[in-house]
Every structure is written in structure tokens, then in C-alpha cells.
Tab-separated table of C-alpha atoms in Angstrom:
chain	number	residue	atom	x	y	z
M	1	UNK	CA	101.827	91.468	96.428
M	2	UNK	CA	99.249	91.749	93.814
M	3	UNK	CA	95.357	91.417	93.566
M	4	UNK	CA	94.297	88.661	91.477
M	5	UNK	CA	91.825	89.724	88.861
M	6	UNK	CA	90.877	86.565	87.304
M	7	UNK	CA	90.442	85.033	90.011
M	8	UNK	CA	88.936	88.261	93.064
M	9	UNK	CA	90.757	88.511	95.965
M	10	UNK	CA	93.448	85.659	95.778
M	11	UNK	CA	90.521	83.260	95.258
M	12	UNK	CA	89.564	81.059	92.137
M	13	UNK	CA	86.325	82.667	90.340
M	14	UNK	CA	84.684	82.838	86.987
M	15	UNK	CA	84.704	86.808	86.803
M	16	UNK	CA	86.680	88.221	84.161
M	17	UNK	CA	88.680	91.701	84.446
M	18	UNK	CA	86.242	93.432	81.656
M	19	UNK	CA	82.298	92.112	83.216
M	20	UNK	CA	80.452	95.436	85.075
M	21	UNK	CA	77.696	95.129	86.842
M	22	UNK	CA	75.019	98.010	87.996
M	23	UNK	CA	74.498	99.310	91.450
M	24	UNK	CA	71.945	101.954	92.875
M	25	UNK	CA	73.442	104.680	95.071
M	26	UNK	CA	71.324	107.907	94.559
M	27	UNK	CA	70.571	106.794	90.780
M	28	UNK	CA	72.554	104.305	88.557
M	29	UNK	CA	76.223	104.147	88.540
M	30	UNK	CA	78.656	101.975	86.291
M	31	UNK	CA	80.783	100.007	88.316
M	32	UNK	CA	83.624	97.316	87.561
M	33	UNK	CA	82.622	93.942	89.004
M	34	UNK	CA	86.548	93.770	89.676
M	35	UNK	CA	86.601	96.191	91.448
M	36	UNK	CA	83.145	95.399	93.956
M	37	UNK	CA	84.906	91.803	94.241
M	38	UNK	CA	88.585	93.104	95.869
M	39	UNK	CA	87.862	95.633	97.390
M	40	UNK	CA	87.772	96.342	101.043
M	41	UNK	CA	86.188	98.679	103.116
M	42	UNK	CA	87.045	101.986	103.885
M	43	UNK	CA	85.407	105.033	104.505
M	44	UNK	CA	87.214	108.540	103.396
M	45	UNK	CA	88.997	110.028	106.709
M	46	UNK	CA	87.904	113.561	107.345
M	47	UNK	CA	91.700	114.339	107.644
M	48	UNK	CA	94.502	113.338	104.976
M	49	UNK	CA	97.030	115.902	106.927
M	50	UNK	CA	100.838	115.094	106.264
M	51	UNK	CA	103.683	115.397	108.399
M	52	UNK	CA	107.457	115.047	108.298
M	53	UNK	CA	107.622	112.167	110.984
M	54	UNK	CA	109.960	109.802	110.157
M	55	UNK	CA	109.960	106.133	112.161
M	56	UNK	CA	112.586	105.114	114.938
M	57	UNK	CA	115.271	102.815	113.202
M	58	UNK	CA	114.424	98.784	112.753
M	59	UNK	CA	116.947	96.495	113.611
M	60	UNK	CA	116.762	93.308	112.121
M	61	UNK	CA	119.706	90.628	112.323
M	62	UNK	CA	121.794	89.959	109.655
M	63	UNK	CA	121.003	85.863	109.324
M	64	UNK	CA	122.905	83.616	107.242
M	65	UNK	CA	121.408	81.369	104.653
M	66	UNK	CA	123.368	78.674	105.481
M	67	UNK	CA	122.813	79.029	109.766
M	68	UNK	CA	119.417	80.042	110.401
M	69	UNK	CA	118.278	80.613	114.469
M	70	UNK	CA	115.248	78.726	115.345
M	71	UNK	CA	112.407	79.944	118.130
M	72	UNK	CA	109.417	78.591	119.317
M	73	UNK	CA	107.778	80.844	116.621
M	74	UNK	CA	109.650	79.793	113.759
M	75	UNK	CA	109.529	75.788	114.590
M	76	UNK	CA	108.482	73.968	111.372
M	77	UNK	CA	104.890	72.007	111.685
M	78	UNK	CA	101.869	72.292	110.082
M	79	UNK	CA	98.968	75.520	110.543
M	80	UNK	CA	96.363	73.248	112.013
M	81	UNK	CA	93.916	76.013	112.275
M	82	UNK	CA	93.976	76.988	108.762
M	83	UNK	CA	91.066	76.117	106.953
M	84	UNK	CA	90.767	78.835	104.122
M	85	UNK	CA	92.776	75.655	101.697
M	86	UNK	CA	92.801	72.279	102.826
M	87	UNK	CA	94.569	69.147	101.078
M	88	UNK	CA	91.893	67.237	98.859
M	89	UNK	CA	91.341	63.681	100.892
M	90	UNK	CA	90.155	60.215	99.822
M	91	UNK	CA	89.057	60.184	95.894
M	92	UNK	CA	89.127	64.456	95.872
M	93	UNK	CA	92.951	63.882	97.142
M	94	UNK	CA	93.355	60.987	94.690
M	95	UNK	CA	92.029	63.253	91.604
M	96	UNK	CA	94.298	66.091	92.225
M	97	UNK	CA	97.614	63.893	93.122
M	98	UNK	CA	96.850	62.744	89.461
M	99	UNK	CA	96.101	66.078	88.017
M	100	UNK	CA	99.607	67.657	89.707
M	101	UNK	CA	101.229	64.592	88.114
M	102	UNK	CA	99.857	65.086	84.564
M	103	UNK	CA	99.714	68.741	84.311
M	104	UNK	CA	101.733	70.240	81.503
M	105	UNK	CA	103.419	73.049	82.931
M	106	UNK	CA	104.574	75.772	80.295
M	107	UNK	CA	107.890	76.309	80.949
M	108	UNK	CA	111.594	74.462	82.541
M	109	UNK	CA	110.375	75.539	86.323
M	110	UNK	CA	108.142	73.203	87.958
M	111	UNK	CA	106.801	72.597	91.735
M	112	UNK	CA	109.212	71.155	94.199
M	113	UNK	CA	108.912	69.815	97.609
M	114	UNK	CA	107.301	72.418	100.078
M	115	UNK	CA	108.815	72.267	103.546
M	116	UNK	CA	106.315	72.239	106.706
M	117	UNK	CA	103.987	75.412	106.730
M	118	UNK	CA	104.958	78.310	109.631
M	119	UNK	CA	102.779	79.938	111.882
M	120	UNK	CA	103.720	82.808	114.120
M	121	UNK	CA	102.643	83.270	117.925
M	122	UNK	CA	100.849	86.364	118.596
M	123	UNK	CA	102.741	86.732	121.916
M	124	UNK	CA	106.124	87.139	119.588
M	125	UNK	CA	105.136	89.698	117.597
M	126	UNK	CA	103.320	92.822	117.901
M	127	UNK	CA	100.537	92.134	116.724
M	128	UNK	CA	98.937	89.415	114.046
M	129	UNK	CA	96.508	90.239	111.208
M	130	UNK	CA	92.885	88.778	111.078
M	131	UNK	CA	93.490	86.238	108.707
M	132	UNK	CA	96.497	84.579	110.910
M	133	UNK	CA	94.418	81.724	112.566
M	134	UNK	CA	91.661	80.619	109.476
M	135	UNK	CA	93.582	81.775	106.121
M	136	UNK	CA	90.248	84.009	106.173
M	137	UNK	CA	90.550	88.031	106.306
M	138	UNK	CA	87.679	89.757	108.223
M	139	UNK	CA	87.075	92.840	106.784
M	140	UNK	CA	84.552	93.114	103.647
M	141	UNK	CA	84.967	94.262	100.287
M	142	UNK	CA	84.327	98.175	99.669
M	143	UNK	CA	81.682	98.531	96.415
M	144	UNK	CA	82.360	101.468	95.421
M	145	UNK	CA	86.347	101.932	94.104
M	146	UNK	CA	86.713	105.142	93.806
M	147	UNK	CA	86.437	105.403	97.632
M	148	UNK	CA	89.746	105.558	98.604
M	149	UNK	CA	90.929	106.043	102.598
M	150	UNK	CA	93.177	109.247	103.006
M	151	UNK	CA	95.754	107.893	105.810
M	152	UNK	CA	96.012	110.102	109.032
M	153	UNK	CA	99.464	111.116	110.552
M	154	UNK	CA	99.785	108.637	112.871
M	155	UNK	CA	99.100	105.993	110.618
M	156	UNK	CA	101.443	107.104	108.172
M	157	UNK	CA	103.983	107.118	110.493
M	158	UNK	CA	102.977	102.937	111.230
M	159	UNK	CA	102.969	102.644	107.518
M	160	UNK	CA	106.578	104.425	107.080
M	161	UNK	CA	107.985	101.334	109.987
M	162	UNK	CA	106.442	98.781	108.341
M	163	UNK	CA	107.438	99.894	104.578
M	164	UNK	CA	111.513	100.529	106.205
M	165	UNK	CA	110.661	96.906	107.642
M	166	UNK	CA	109.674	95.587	104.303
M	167	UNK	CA	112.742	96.874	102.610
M	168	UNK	CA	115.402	95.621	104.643
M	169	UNK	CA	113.983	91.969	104.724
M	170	UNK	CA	113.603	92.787	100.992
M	171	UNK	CA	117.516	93.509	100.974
M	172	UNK	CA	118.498	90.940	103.005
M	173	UNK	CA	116.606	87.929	101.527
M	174	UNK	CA	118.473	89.396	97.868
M	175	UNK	CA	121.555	88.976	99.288
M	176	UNK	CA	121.157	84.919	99.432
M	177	UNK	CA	120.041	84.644	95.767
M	178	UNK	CA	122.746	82.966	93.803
M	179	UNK	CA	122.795	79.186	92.506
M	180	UNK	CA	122.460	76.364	94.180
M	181	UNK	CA	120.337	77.965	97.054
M	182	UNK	CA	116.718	77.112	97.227
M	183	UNK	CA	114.022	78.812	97.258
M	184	UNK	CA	112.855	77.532	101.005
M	185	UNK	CA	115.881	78.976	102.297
M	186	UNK	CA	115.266	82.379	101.133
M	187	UNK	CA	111.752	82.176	102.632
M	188	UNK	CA	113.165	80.854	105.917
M	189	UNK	CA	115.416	84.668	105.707
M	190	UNK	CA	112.285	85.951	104.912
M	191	UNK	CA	110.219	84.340	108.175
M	192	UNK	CA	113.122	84.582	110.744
M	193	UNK	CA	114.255	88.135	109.830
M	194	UNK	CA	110.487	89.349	110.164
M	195	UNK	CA	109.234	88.101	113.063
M	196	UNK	CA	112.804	88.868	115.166
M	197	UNK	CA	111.649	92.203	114.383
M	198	UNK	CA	108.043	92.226	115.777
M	199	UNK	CA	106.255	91.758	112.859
M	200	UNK	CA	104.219	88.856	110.902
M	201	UNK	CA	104.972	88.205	107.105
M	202	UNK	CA	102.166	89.246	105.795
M	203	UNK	CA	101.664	86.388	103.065
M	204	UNK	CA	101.127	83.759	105.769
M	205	UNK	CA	98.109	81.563	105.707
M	206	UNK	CA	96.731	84.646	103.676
M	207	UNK	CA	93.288	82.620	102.215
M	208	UNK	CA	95.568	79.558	103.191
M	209	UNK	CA	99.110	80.674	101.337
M	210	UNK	CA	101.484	78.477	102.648
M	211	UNK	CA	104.582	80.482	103.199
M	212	UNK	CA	106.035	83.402	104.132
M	213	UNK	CA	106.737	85.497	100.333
M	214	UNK	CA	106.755	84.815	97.056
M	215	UNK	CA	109.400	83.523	95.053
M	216	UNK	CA	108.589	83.910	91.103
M	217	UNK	CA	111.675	82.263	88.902
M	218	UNK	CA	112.173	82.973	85.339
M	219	UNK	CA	108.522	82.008	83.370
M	220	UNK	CA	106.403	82.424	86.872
M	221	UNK	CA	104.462	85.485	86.969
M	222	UNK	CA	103.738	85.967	90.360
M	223	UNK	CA	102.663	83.844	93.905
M	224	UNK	CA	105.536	81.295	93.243
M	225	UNK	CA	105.596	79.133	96.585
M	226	UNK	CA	109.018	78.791	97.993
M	227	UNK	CA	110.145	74.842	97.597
M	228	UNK	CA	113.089	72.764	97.602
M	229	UNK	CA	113.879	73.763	93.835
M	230	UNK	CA	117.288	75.324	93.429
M	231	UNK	CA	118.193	78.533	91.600
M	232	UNK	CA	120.390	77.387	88.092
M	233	UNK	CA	123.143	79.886	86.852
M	234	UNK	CA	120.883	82.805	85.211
M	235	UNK	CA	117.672	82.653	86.889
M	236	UNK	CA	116.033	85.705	87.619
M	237	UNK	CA	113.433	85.840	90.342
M	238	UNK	CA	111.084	88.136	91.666
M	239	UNK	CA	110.946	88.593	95.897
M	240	UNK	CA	107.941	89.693	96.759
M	241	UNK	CA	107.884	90.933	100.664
M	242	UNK	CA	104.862	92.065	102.771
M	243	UNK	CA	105.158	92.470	106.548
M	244	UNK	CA	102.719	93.179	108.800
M	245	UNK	CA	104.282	95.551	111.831
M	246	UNK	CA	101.995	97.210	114.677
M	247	UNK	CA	98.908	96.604	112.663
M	248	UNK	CA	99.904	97.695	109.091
M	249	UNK	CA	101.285	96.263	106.178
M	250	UNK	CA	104.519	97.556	103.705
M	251	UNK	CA	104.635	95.702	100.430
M	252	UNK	CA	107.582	95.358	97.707
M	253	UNK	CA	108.776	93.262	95.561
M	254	UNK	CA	112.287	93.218	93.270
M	255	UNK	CA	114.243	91.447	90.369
M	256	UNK	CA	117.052	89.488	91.338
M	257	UNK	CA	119.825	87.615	89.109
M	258	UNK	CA	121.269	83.784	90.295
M	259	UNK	CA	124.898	84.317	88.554
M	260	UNK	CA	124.666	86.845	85.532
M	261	UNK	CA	122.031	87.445	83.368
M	262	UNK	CA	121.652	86.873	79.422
M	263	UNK	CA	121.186	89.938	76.991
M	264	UNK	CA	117.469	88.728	76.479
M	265	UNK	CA	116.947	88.768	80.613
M	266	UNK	CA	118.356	91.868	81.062
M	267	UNK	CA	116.330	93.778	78.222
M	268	UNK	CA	113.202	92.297	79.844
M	269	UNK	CA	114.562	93.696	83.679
M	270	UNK	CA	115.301	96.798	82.313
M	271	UNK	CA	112.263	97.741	80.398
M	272	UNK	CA	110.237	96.607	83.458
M	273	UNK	CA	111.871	98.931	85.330
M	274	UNK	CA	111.923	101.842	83.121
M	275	UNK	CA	107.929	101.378	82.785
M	276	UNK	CA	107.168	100.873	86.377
M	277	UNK	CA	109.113	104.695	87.102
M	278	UNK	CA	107.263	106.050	84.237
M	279	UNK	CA	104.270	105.307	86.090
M	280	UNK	CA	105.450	106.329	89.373
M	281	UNK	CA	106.572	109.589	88.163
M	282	UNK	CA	102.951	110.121	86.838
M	283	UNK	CA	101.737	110.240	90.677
M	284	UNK	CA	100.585	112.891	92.253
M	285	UNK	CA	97.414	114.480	93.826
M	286	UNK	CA	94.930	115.220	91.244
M	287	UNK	CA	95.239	112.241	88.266
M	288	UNK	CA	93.321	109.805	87.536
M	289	UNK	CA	94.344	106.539	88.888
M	290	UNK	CA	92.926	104.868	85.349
M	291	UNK	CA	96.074	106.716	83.381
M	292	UNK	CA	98.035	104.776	85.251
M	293	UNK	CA	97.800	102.034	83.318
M	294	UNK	CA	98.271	103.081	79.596
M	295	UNK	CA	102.126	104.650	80.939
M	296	UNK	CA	103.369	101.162	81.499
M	297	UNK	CA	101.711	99.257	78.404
M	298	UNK	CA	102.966	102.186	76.032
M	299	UNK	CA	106.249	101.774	77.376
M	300	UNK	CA	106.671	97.784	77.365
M	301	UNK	CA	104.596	97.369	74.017
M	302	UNK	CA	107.259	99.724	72.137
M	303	UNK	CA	110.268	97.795	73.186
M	304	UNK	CA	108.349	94.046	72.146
M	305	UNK	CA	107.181	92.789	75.317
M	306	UNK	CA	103.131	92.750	76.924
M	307	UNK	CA	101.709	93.572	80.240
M	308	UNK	CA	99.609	91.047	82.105
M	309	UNK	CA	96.083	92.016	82.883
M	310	UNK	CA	95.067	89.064	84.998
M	311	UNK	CA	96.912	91.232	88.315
M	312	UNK	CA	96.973	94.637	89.268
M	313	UNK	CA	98.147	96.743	92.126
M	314	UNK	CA	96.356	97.913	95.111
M	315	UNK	CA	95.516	100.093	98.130
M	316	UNK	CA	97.473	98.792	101.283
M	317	UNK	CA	97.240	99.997	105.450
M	318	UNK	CA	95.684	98.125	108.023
M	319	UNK	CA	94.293	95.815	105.232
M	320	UNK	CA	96.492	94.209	102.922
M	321	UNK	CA	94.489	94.616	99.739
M	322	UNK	CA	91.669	97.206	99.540
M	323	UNK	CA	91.132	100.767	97.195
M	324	UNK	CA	92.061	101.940	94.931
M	325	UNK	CA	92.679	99.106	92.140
M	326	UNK	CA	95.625	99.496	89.904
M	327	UNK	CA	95.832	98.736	86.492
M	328	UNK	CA	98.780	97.967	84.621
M	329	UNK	CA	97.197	98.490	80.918
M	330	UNK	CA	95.116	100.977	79.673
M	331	UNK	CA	92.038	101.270	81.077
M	332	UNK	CA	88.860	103.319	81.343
M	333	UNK	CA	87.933	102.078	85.259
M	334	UNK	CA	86.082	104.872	87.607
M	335	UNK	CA	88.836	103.823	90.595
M	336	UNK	CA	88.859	107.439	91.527
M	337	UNK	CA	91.442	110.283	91.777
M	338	UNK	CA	94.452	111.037	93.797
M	339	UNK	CA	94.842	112.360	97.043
M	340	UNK	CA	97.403	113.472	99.529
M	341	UNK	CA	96.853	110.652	102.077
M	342	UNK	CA	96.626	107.652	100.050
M	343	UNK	CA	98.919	104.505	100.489
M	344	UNK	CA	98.937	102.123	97.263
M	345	UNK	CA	101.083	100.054	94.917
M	346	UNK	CA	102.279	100.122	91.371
M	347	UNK	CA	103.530	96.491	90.207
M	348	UNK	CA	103.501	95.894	86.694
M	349	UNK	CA	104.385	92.020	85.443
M	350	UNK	CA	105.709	92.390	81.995
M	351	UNK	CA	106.423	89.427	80.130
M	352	UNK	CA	108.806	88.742	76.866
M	353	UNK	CA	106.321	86.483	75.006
M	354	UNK	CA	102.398	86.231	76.017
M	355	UNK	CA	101.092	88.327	78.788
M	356	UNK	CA	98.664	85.585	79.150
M	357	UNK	CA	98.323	83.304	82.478
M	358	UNK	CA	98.669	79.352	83.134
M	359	UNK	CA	97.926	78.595	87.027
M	360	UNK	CA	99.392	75.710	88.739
M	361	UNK	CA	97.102	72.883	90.545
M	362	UNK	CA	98.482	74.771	93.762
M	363	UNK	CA	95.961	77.390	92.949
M	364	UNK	CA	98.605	80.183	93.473
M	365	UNK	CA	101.153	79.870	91.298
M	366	UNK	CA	100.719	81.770	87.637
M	367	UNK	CA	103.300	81.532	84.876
M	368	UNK	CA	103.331	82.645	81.164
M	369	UNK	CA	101.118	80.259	78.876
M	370	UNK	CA	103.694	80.213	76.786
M	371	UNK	CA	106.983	79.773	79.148
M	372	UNK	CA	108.524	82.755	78.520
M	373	UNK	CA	110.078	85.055	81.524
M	374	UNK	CA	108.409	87.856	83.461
M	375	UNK	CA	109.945	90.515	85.816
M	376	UNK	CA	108.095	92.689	88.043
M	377	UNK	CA	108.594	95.641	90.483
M	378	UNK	CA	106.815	97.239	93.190
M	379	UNK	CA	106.911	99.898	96.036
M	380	UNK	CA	104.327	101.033	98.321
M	381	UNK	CA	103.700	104.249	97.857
M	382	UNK	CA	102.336	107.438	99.546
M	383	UNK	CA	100.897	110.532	97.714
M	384	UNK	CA	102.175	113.768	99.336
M	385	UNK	CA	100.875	117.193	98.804
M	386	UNK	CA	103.859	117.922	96.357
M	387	UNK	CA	104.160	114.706	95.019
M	388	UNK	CA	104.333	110.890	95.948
M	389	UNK	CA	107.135	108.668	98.466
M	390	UNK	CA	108.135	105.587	98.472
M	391	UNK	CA	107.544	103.690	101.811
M	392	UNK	CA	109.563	101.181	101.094
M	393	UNK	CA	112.472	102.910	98.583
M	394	UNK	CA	115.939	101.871	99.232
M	395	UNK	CA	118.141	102.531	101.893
M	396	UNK	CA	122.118	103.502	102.081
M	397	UNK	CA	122.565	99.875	103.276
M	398	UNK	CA	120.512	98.494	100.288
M	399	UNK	CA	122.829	97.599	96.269
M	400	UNK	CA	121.959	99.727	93.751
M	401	UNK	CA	121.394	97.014	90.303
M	402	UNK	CA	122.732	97.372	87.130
M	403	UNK	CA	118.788	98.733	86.068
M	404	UNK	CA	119.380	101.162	88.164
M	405	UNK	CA	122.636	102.206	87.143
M	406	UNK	CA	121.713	101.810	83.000
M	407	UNK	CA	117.880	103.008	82.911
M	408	UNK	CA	117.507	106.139	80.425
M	409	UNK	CA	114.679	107.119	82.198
M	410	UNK	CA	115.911	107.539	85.529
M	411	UNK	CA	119.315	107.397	86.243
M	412	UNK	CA	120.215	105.681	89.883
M	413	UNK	CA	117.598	104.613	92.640
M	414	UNK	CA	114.128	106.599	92.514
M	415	UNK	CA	112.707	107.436	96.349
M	416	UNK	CA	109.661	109.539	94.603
M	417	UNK	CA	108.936	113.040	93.772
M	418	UNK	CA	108.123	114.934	96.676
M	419	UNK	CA	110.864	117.663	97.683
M	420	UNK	CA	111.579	115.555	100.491
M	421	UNK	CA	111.952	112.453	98.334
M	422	UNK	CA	114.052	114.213	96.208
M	423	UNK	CA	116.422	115.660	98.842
M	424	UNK	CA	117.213	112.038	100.323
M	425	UNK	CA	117.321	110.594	96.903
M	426	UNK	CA	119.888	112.896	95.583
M	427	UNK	CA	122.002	112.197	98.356
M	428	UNK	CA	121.590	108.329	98.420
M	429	UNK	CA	122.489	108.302	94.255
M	430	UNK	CA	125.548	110.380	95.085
M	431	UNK	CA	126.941	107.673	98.118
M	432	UNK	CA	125.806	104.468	95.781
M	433	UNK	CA	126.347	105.724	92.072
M	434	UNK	CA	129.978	106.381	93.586
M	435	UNK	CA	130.841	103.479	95.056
């Protein structure tokens, strides 16, 4: 789930991706005002030691999207302790009824009708994040961005559950994507398979979002809210899963086709693709996380489409967003070097017409100015001392995609570049590129 860069944290603000600021730590240092407004604090860990460990197998249940369980935790009703967003009343409420109703949205998808917002009892899961109660996460932003925190054993090991976690709900919420199914029911996968397994979906009540992932159709960029809208024959949508298990977050996010997809969509899905494991390839200890950046636009700019700059990637563990920053265009930003240790994502949004943003009324929602589709990919990752992993790469339960299976840059499903990455990988491609 990606930082917003227009806008800080996930919040509305006037600061644009380009203003720097000056701060005094032993002298003068340049510093991107980005940057000092998402980032959270951290301080380097003496120790960024690896190990092998690998996390005891999740079980999640394999719901239906037509018959979905219900608990206590999962009952529909409103948040009433959330107070990060709150619906506009009197003349406020009045003024932004009429704005929803007037706005001129750029594209065929518009809002539908939101069902009841979640919340999740702490007693059902093991444990909740700060923000769960007030929409309002504790922990405060982290200056200085190339300060990056170099994960410990043990919490890589939390981080390697909660990434597996992340990509079977991924997998299993794909899996209901086809026409006529809306958007709500795919969240309500979403909710009931993560919480039956212990863990809170991390985009709930986050600064007051009101569900439990993101569901980005067609011309919507990113932070689509899950509504009563149904998928049409060719949609493709972006599922964009974050769970929060034993105190740590795993984040990813994949393409996904209702029906088949036209030449135009699948040129767009493919190059996004091919750009995003450019990048990922680049990773390991030692570059620059700034390079990062120039990889993807080089790639998407020479096959026609544009890279929006309004988002980036981020540093993910105990906090959801925090160090370093990731951008997905080339960029001169001091957001520091790689390290064995560090947990992060890579998630370009590459669009077929303007890379430029319209947001909704909602305050979440972005879409193309110009109505044209976006796709977008991302894994959370973990830099190794031979190389980077994927924490939340596919499993031999997950489908291997047709972008997958076509991509001229890496041919079947990409698990990273360590040797142990590699070993697994090769042996996963060999069981799904056969079957």
C-alpha cells in the first residue's frame, strides 16, 4: 500500500513531491520535505544479522464469495471510535453531498454504495495496531530518510508470517475476481480470511480508511474503496493486501483480469510487470535506493506509457509506512543506501495515458486525470547479504498469470535474488510453468 506524496502520509496537504526544506544536524543538510513528512521513526539496530528461519505454516480457510461465515468480529456496524475522518454534518455535510454529486469524475468507474465499516476485536486477533481505535497511528515521523532500521532475526522471522499471510489472502481474494462480483465481496474475503487467521487487515480505519484493502479498477490508480460496484467483462483491478500479524505488517498488491483482457490492457499489465522486476533485480546491499527509480521510468517511458509520481513505495515492520521512501521515477533524493536487514516495497503505478492524479471527494481514491487505466505491482521485500527476498512471493498453491508466463525479462514467477530465493524459485517455475 503506497505512501501518498501529494498529499504526506495518507493525509490531504499542500506539499509537493519536489519542495526541500533545511535542517541542522552537526551543520546544514539538504533534506526532502517528502521525505521529513512520511516518515517514521526508527533508529538503526546495532544488529542486521540474517538467518535461514523460515515461519510455521498459516492456515487460512478457503471462504466462498458467495457464503461468507460471520463472527462477532466481522459483524457489519459502524467504527464509532474512529475519529481520524468523520462524515461532514449540517451545511459542511450539505456542501460535500453536493460536491460528490457534481464532481466530474475522469473516467467510466465511479463511487458506489459502501457497505457498513468493520472493526476487529483485539481479543480475536493477536494483536491490533495503534491506529485500530482513532484512525490515528502513534508513532512519529523519522526526519532524516536515509535512516533506515536494519530488522533483527526475530523480527524477520514475524515479518516472513505476516508477508506468507499477506500472500495467501492475496491469492485467495484473486480467485473471486470475475464479473458480476462486487467489489465489497472481495473485501469481505479479504476481512474474514485475515482475521480467522489472527491477524488485523492492516488498511482498517488507517487515518479513518474505511475498509479492509484496496480495490483499484481499470482508470483508478490506487486506494479504490471496495463498494457495491460490480466488475464488467474486462476490468482489470489492482488488490492491494496488508495484514497486520503478531505486531508486523506484510504488504502486496497484484493485477487481476474480470473475463479476458484487451490487447491494449494486457500491454499495459505486462510492461508494469516487466519494470517493477527490473527494479527488483537492481536490489541488493550497497545501491542507492534513489536508482531505483530511473529503472522503472526508463522501462515504461520506452514502451509509451508514464509513471506516477504523486505515490511511492516504502519501508514496512512494526509500522506500516516509515524509511526508506521509494521512488518510482528518477530521482536525485538522499533516502540512503542498502543494507542487509532492511524490509521495504517497490510498487510502481504505470499508467497508459497521463501519469497525472484526480482524487475523489472520498479523499482516498486517485484515478488518471485523464481516464485512462493503470496497473500496479508490489512485494515486500527483504535485502539479504547476497541479494534481496520476497516476503510475500508466491507460493505452490498461488496461479502463475499470463505476465508471468510472457515477460521477456523474467520468464515465470520471480521470489528474488538471493541463493536461497533462487533455489525455491527454480523449483516453484518448474511445478507451475508445467502445469
Amino acid at each position: 500500500t503506497s505512501h501518498i506524496l501529494e498529499g504526506g502520509l495518507k493525509m490531504p496537504s499542500s506539499l509537493s513531491p519536489s519542495s526541500t526544506t533545511l535542517l541542522s544536524l552537526v551543520g546544514l543538510m539538504m533534506v526532502s520535505s517528502t521525505n521529513m513528512l512520511m516518515c517514521n521513526a526508527f533508529s538503526t539496530h546495532p544488529s542486521n544479522g540474517l538467518t535461514k528461519s523460515s515461519s510455521a505454516a498459516i492456515t487460512i480457510p478457503s471462504f466462498a464469495a458467495e457464503s461468507l461465515p460471520r463472527t462477532k468480529t466481522t459483524e457489519l456496524f459502524m467504527n464509532k471510535k474512529k475519529a481520524a475522518r468523520t462524515k461532514p454534518k449540517g451545511f459542511a455535510g450539505a456542501l460535500r453531498d453536493l460536491q460528490m454529486s457534481t464532481f466530474k469524475y475522469a473516467g467510466t468507474v465511479k463511487p458506489g454504495k459502501q457497505s457498513p465499516q468493520k472493526i476487529v476485536l483485539p481479543e480475536d486477533v493477536l494483536k491490533v495496531p495503534d491506529y485500530a481505535e482513532d484512525g490515528r497511528p502513534k508513532t512519529k515521523s523519522q526526519m532524516l530518510p536515509w535512516i533506515i532500521e536494519c530488522k533483527t532475526p526475530g523480527e524477520i522471522k514475524k515479518m516472513r508470517a505476516a508477508g506468507k499471510l499477506a500472500r495467501q489472502v492475496l491469492d485467495l481474494a484473486g480467485k473471486a475476481v470475475k464479473p458480476g462480483v462486487t467489489t465489497d465481496e472481495i473485501d469481505n474475503i479479504v476481512h474474514e480470511a485475515t482475521v480467522a487467521a489472527g491477524a488485523y487487515p492492516s488498511p482498517l480505519n488507517y487515518h479513518g480508511f474505511p475498509k479492509s484493502c484496496c480495490t483499484s479498477v481499470n482508470e483508478v490508480i490506487c486506494h479504490g474503496i471496495p463498494d457495491d460496484r460490480k466488475l464488467e467483462e474486462g476490468d482489470v483491478i489492482n488488490l492491494d493486501i496488508t495484514v497486520y500479524l503478531d505486531g508486523y505488517h506484510g504488504d502486496c498488491s497484484e493485477m487481476f483480469v474480470a473475463g479476458e483482457p484487451d490487447e491494449k490492457a494486457k500491454k499495459l499489465i505486462q510492461t508494469t510487470y516487466d519494470c517493477w522486476v527490473k527494479a527488483l533485480d537492481f536490489v541488493k546491499p550497497g545501491n542507492d535506493y534513489k536508482d531505483i527509480g530511473a529503472i522503472i521510468e526508463d522501462h515504461v517511458v520506452e514502451n509509451g506509457f508514464s509513471t506516477v509520481r504523486n505515490f511511492c513505495g516504502h519501508g514496512i515492520g512494526s509500522v506500516f509506512h516509515t524509511n526508506p521512501n521509494i521512488y518510482h521515477y528518477r530521482n536525485t533524493e538522499p533516502n540512503g543506501k542498502m543494507d542487509a536487514g532492511h524490509t521495504f516495497t517497490i510498487e510502481p503505478m504505470i499508467c497508459e495515458g497521463s501519469a497525472k492524479c484526480l482524487k475523489w471527494p472520498d479523499e482516498w481514491t486517485a484515478t488518471t486525470i485523464d481516464g485512462k487505466r493503470s496497473a500496479q505491482f508490489e512485494h515486500t521485500l527483504l535485502i539479504t547479504p547476497d541479494g534481496v527476498e520476497a516476503l510475500t512471493g508466491k507460493l505452490d498453491t498461488s496461479p502463475i498469470q499470463f505476465w508471468e508466463k510472457e515477460s521477456t525479462v523474467h520468464k515465470g514467477i520471480w521470489l528474488g535474488t538471493s541463493a536461497a530465493a533462487k533455489e525455491r524459485e527454480a523449483d516453484l517455475n518448474k511445478q507451475l510453468l508445467e502445469m
